[in-house]
Short mmCIF file of C-alpha atoms and ligand atoms in Angstrom, two decimals:
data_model
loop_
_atom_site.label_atom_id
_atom_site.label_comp_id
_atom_site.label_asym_id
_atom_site.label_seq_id
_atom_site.Cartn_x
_atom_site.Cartn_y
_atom_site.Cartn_z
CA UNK P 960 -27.19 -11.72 -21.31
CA UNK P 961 -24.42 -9.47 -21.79
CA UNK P 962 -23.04 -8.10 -18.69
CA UNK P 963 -21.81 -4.16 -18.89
CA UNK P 964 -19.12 -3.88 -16.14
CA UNK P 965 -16.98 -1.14 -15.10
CA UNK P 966 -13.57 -1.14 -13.50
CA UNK P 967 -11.84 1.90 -11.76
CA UNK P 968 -8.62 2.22 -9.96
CA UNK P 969 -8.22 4.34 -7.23
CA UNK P 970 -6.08 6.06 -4.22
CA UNK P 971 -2.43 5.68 -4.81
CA UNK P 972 -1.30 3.75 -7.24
CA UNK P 973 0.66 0.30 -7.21
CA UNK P 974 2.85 -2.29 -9.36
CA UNK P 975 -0.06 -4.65 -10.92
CA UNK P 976 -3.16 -2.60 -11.35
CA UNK P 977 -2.64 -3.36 -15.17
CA UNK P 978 -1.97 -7.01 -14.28
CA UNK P 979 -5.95 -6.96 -12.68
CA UNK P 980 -7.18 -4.92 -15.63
CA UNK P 981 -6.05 -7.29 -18.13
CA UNK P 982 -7.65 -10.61 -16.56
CA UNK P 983 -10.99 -8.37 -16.06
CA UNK P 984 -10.97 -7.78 -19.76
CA UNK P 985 -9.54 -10.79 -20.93
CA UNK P 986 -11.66 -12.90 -18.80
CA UNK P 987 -14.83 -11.15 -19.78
CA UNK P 988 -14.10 -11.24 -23.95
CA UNK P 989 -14.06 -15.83 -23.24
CA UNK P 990 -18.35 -15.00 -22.24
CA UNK P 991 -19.03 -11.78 -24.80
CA UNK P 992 -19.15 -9.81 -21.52
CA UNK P 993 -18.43 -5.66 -21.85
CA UNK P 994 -15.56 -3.93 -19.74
CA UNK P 995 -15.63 -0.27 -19.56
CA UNK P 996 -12.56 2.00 -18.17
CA UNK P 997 -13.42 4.57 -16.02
CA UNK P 998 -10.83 6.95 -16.12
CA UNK P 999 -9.27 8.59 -12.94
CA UNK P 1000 -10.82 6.81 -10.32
CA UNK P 1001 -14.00 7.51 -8.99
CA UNK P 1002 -13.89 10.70 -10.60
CA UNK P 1003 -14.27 9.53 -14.00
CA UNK P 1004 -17.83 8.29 -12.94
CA UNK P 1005 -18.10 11.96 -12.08
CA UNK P 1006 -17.43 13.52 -15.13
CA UNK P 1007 -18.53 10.55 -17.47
CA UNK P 1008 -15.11 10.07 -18.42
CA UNK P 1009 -15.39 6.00 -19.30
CA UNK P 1010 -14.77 4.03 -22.54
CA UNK P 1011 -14.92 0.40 -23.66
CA UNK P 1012 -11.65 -1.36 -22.72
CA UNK P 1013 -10.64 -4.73 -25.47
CA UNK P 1014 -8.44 -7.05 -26.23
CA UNK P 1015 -6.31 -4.16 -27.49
CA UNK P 1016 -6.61 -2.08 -24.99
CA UNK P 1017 -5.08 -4.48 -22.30
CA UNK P 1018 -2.18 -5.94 -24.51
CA UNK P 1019 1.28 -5.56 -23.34
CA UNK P 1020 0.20 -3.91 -20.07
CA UNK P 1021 0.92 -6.88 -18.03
CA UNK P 1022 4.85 -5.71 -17.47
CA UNK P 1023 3.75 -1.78 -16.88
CA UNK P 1024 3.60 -0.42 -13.68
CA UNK P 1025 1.03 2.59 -12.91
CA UNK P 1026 -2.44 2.18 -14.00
CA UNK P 1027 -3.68 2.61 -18.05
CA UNK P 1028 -6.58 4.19 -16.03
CA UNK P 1029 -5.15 6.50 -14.05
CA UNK P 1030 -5.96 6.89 -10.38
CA UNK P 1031 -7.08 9.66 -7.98
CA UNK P 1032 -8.26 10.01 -4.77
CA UNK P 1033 -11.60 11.45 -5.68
CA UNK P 1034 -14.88 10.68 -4.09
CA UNK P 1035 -18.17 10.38 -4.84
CA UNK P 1036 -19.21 10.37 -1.02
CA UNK P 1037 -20.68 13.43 0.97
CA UNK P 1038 -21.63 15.80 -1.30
CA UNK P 1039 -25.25 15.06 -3.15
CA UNK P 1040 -24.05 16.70 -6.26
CA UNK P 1041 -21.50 14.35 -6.47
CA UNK P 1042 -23.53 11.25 -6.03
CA UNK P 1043 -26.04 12.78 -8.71
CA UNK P 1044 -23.55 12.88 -11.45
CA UNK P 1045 -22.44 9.24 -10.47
CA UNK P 1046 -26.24 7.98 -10.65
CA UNK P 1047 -26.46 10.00 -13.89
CA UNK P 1048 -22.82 8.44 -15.82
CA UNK P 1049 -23.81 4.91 -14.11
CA UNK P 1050 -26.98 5.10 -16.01
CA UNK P 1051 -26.01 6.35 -19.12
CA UNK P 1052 -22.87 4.10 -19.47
CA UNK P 1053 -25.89 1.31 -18.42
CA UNK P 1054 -23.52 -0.35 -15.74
CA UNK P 1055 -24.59 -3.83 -14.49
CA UNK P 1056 -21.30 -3.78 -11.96
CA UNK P 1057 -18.53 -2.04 -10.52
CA UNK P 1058 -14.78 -3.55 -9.84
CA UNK P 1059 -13.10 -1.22 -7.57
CA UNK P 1060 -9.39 -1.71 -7.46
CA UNK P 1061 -8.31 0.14 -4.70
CA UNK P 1062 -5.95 0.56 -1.04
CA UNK P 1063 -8.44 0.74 1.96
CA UNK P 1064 -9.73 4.49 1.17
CA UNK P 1065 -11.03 3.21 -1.93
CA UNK P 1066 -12.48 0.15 -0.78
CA UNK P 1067 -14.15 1.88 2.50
CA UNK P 1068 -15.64 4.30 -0.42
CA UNK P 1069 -16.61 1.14 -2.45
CA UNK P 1070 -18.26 -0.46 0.54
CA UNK P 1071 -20.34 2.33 1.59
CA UNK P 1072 -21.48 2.93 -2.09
CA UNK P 1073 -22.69 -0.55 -2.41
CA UNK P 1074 -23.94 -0.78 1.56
CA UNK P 1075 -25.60 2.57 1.84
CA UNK P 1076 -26.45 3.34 -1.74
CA UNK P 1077 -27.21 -0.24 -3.47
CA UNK P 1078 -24.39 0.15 -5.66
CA UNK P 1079 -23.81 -3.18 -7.42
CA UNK P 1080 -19.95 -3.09 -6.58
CA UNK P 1081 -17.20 -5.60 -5.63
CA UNK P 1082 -13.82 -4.52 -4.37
CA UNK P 1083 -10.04 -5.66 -5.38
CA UNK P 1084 -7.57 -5.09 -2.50
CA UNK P 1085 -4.16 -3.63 -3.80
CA UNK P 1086 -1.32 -1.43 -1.96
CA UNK P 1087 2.38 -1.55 -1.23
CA UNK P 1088 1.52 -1.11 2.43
CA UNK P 1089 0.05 -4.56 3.01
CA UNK P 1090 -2.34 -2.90 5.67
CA UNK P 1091 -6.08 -4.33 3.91
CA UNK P 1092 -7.70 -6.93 6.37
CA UNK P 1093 -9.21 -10.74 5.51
CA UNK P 1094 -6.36 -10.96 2.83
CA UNK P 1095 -2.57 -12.11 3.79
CA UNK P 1096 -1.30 -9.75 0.90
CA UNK P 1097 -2.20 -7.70 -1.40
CA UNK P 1098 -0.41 -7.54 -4.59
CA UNK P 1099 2.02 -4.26 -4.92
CA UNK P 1100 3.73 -5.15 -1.44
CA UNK P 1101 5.96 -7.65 -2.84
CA UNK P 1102 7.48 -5.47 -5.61
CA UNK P 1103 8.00 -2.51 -2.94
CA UNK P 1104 9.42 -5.17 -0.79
CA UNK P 1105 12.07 -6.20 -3.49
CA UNK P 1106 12.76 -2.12 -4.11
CA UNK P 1107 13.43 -1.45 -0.25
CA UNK P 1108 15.55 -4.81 -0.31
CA UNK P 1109 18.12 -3.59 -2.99
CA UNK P 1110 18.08 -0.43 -1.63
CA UNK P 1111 19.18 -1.32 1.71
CA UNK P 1112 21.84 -4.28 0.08
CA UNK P 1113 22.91 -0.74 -1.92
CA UNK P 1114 22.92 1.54 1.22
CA UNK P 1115 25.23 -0.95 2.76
CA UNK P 1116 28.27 -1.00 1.01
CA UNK P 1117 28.46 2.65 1.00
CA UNK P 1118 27.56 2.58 4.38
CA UNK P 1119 30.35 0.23 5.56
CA UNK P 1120 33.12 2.49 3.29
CA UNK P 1121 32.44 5.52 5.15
CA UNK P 1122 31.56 3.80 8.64
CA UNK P 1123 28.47 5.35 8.59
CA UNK P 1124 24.91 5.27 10.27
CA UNK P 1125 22.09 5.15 7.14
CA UNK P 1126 18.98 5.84 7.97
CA UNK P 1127 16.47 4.37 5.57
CA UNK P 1128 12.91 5.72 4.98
CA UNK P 1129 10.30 3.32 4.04
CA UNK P 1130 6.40 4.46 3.07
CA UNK P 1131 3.69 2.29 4.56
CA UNK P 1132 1.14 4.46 6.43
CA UNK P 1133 -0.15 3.00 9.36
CA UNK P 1134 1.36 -0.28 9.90
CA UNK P 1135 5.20 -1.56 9.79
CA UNK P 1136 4.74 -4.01 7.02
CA UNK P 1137 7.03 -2.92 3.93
CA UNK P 1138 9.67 -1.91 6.88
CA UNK P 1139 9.61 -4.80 8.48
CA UNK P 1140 9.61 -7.05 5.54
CA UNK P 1141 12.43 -4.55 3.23
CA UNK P 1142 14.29 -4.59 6.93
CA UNK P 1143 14.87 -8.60 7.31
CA UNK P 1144 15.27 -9.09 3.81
CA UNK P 1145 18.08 -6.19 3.69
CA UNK P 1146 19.61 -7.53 7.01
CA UNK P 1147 19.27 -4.13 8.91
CA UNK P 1148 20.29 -3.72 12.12
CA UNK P 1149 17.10 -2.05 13.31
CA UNK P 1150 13.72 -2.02 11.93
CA UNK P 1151 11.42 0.79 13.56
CA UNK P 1152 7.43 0.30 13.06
CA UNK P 1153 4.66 2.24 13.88
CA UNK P 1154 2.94 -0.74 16.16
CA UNK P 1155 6.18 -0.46 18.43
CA UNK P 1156 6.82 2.69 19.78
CA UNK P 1157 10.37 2.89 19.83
CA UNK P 1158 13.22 4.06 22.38
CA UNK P 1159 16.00 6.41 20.61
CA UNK P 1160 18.09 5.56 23.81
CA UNK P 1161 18.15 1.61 22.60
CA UNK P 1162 18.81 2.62 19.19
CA UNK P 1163 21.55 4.64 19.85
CA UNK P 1164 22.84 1.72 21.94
CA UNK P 1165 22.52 -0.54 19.47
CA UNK P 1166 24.76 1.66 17.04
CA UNK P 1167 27.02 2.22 19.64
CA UNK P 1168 27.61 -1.44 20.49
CA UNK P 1169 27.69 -2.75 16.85
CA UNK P 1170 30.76 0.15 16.65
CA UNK P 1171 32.04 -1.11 19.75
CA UNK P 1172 32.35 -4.77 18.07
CA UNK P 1173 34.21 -3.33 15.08
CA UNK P 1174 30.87 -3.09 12.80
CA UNK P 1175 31.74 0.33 12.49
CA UNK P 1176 28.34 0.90 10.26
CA UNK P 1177 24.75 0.55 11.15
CA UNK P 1178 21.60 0.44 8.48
CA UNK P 1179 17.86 1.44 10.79
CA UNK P 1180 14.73 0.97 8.75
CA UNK P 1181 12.52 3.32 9.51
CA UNK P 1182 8.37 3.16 8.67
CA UNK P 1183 7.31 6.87 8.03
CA UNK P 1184 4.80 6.36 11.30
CA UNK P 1185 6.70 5.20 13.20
CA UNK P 1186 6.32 7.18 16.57
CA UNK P 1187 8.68 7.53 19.69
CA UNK P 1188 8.09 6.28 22.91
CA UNK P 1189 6.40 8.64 24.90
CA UNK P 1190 8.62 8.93 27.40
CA UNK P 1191 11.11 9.93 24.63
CA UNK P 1192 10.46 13.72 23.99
CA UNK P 1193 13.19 14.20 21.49
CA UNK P 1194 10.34 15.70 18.86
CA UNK P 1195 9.40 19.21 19.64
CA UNK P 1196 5.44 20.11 19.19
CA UNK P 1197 6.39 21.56 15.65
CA UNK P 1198 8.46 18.35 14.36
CA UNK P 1199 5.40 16.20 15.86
CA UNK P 1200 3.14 18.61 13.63
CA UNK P 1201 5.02 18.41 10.57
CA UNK P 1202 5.69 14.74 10.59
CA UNK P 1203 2.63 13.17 11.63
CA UNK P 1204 -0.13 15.80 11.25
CA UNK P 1205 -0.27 15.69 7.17
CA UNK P 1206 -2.18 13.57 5.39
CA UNK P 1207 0.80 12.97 3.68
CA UNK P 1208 3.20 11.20 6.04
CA UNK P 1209 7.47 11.46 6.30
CA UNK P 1210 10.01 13.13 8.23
CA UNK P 1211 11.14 11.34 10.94
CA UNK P 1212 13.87 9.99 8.85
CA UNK P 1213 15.83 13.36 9.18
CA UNK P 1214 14.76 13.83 12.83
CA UNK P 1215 16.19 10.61 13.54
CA UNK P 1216 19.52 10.47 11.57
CA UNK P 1217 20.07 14.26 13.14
CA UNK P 1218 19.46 12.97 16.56
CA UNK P 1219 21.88 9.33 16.06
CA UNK P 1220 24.40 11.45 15.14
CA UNK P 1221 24.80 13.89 17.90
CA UNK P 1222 24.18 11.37 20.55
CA UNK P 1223 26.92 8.91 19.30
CA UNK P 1224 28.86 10.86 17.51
CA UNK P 1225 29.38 8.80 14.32
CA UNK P 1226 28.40 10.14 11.21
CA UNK P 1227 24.81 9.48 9.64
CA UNK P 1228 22.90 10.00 6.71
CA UNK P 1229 19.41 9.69 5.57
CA UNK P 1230 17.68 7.86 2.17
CA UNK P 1231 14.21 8.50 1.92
CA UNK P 1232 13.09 5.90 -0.74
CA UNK P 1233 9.41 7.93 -1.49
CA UNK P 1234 8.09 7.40 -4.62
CA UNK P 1235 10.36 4.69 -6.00
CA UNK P 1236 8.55 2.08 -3.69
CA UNK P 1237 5.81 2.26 -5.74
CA UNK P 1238 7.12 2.63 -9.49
CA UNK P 1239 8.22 0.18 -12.18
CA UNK P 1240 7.18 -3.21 -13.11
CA UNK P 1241 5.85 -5.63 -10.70
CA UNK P 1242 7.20 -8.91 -9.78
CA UNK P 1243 6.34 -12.13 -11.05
CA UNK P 1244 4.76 -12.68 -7.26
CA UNK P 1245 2.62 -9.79 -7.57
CA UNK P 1246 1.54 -10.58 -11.63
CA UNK P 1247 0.28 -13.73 -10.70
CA UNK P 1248 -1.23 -12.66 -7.26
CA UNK P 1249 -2.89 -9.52 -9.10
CA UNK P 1250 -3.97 -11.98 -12.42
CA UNK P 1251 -5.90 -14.24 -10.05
CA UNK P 1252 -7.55 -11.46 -7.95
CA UNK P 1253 -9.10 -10.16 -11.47
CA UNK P 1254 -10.15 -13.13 -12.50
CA UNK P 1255 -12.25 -13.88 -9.05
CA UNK P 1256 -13.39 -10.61 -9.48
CA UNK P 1257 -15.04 -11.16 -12.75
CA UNK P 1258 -16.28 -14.51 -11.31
CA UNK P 1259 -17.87 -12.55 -8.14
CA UNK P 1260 -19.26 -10.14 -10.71
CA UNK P 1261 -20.68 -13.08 -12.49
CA UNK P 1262 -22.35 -14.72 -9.40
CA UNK P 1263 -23.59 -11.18 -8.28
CA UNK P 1264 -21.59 -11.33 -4.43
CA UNK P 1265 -21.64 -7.49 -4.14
CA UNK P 1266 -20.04 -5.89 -1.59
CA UNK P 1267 -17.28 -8.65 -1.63
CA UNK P 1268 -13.25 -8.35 -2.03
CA UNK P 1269 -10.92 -10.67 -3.07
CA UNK P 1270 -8.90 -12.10 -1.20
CA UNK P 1271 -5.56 -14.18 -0.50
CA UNK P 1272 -5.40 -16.71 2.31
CA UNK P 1273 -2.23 -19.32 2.29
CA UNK P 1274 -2.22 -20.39 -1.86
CA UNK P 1275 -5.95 -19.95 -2.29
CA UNK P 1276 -7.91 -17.08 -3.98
CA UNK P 1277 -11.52 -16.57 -1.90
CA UNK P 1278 -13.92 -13.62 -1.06
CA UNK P 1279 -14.43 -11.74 2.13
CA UNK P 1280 -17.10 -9.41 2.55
CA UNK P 1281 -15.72 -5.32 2.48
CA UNK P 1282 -17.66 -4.98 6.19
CA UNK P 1283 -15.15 -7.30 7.37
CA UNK P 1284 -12.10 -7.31 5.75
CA UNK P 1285 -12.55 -3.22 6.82
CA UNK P 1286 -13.18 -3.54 10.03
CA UNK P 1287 -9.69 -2.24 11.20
CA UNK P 1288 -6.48 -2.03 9.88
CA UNK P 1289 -4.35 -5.12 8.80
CA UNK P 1290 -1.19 -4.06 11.69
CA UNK P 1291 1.64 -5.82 10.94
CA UNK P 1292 2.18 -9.73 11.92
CA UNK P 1293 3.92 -9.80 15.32
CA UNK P 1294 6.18 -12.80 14.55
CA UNK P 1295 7.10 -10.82 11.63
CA UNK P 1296 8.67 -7.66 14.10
CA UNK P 1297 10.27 -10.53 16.06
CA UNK P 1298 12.04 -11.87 13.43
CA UNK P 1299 13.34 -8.70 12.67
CA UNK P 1300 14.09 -8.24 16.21
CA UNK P 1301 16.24 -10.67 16.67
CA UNK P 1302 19.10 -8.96 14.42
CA UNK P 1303 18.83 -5.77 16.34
CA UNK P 1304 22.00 -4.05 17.14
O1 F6P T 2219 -0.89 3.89 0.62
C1 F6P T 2219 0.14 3.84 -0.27
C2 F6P T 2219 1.08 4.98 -0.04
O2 F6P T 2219 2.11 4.84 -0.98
C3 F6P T 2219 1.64 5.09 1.39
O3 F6P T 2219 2.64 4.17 1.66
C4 F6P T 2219 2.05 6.54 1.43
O4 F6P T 2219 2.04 7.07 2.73
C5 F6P T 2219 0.99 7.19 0.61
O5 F6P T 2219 0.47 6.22 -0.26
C6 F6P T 2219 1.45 8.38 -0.20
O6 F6P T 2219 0.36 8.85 -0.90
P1 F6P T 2219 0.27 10.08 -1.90
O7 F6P T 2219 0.29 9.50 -3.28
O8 F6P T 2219 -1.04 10.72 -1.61
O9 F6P T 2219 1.44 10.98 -1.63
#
């Protein structure tokens, strides 16, 4: 029997959502199975905005980076209009199955539709923040890696000609993963994470000492949560407001690189990478890694293990139920922030 199944990406988007689409669709032409795009995220279940994705549709997309779908952070949760129109476009498109490609928004939203609505779904981890539980990665993270790594191999030369402090903004939400990770590949000189509350007063020693030893230029990698010790209370109320209040995180990059430089008295600069850390073509690590999480997919579509996710652990591709691989945050590896530790200062 022919299986109808549906595939969305949503929440922000990341280098290899094509890469999953494509072994969805390719995998499901080898057993006459259908694949339909829903456009948008969950919101093109919403407005019935879905068509039949082919052979066609999915060639030359490998490379691409975005989504052919689109993405959004739409959702069809609390609101019973909302969940009307999805029951409605679910039965007209006459969906056996849902592949949800998303960060852990999505997949929290994919888990609850399948838990506490019935929703025939399975879930595909993906973000350049690394932060989804019961995987070890998920694919996007290794391209952003690779972008914060030139970056910071660019930021240094320029750094060292004008014996300059650069600080270096890195996305990741809640956990330290893409800094940490950018930060030892780049060889900075401080990496500063949301899990470690850090101490201005050691940074500023640590610059101060490397200019002391004749490194007259410091790189600091800095997570866009990462936080201050409380004891530190160089962030007024307002600052604190503006940089960690939004839903939409960044900031302490200028805070920081303001502060450096009137405590030591060298001259500092800020590079917020932003958007970039997301954009472009994924690497060949995050192809295959997103090729073989839409092929297990398909197969967990095929043996009907809703309300699973793929998953990564070591080399091998497996499943892990959404309940757990949700139940917190992946925070970021502590011999991971030790390694970068050791090249502080
Ligand atoms: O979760 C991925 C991510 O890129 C974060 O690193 C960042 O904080 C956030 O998304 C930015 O999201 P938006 O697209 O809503 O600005």
């Amino acid at each position: 029997m022919t299986v109808r199944i549906g595939v969305l990406t949503a929440g922000g988007d990341c280098p290899g959502l094509n890469a999953v689409i494509r072994a969805i669709v390719r995998s499901a032409i080898h057993s006459k199975d259908q694949v339909l795009g829903i456009k948008n995220g969950w919101r093109g279940l919403l407005e019935g905005d879905i068509a039949p994705l082919t052979h066609a549709s999915v060639t030359g997309i490998l490379p691409r980076g975005g989504t052919i779908l689109g993405t959004s952070r739409v959702s069809p949760l609390g609101d019973a209009r909302r969940l009307e129109s999805f029951r409605v476009n679910w039965d007209k498109y006459e969906l056996d199955a849902l592949i949800v490609i998303g960060g852990e928004g999505s997949l929290k939203t994919a888990r609850d539709m399948w838990r506490d609505h019935g929703y025939p779904i399975v879930g595909v981890p993906k973000t350049i923040d690394n932060d989804v539980g019961g995987t070890d990665f998920t694919f996007g993270f290794d391209t952003a890696v690779s972008i914060v790594t030139e970056a910071v191999d660019r930021l240094h030369s320029t750094a060292e000609a004008h014996h300059r402090v650069m600080v270096v903004e890195v996305m990741g939400r809640h956990t330290g993963w893409l800094a940490a990770y950018g930060g030892i590949a780049g060889g900075a000189d401080v990496v500063l994470v949301p899990e470690h509350p850090f101490s201005l007063t050691r940074v500023c020693e640590f610059v101060r000492r490397r200019d002391q030893h004749g490194r007259s230029f410091s790189i600091i990698v800095v997570s866009e949560d990462a936080r201050p010790h409380p004891d530190e209370n160089f962030l007024t109320e307002e600052l604190n407001a503006d940089i960690y209040r939004h839903e939409r995180l960044g900031g302490i990059g200028n805070v920081l690189a303001a502060e450096i430089e009137k405590r030591t008295g060298i001259d500092t600069r800020v590079t917020k990478l932003g958007y970039v850390q997301r954009g472009g073509s994924p690497t060949a690590f995050d192809r295959v890694l997103a090729t073989r999480f839409g092929i297990k997919a398909y197969g967990l579509v095929k043996e009907q293990a809703w309300g699973q996710m793929t998953a990564l652990r070591g080399n091998r591709i497996l499943s892990v139920g959404l309940d757990e691989a949700l139940r917190e945050l992946k925070q970021l590896d502590e011999e991971i922030y030790h390694a970068a530790e050791v090249f502080f200062g």
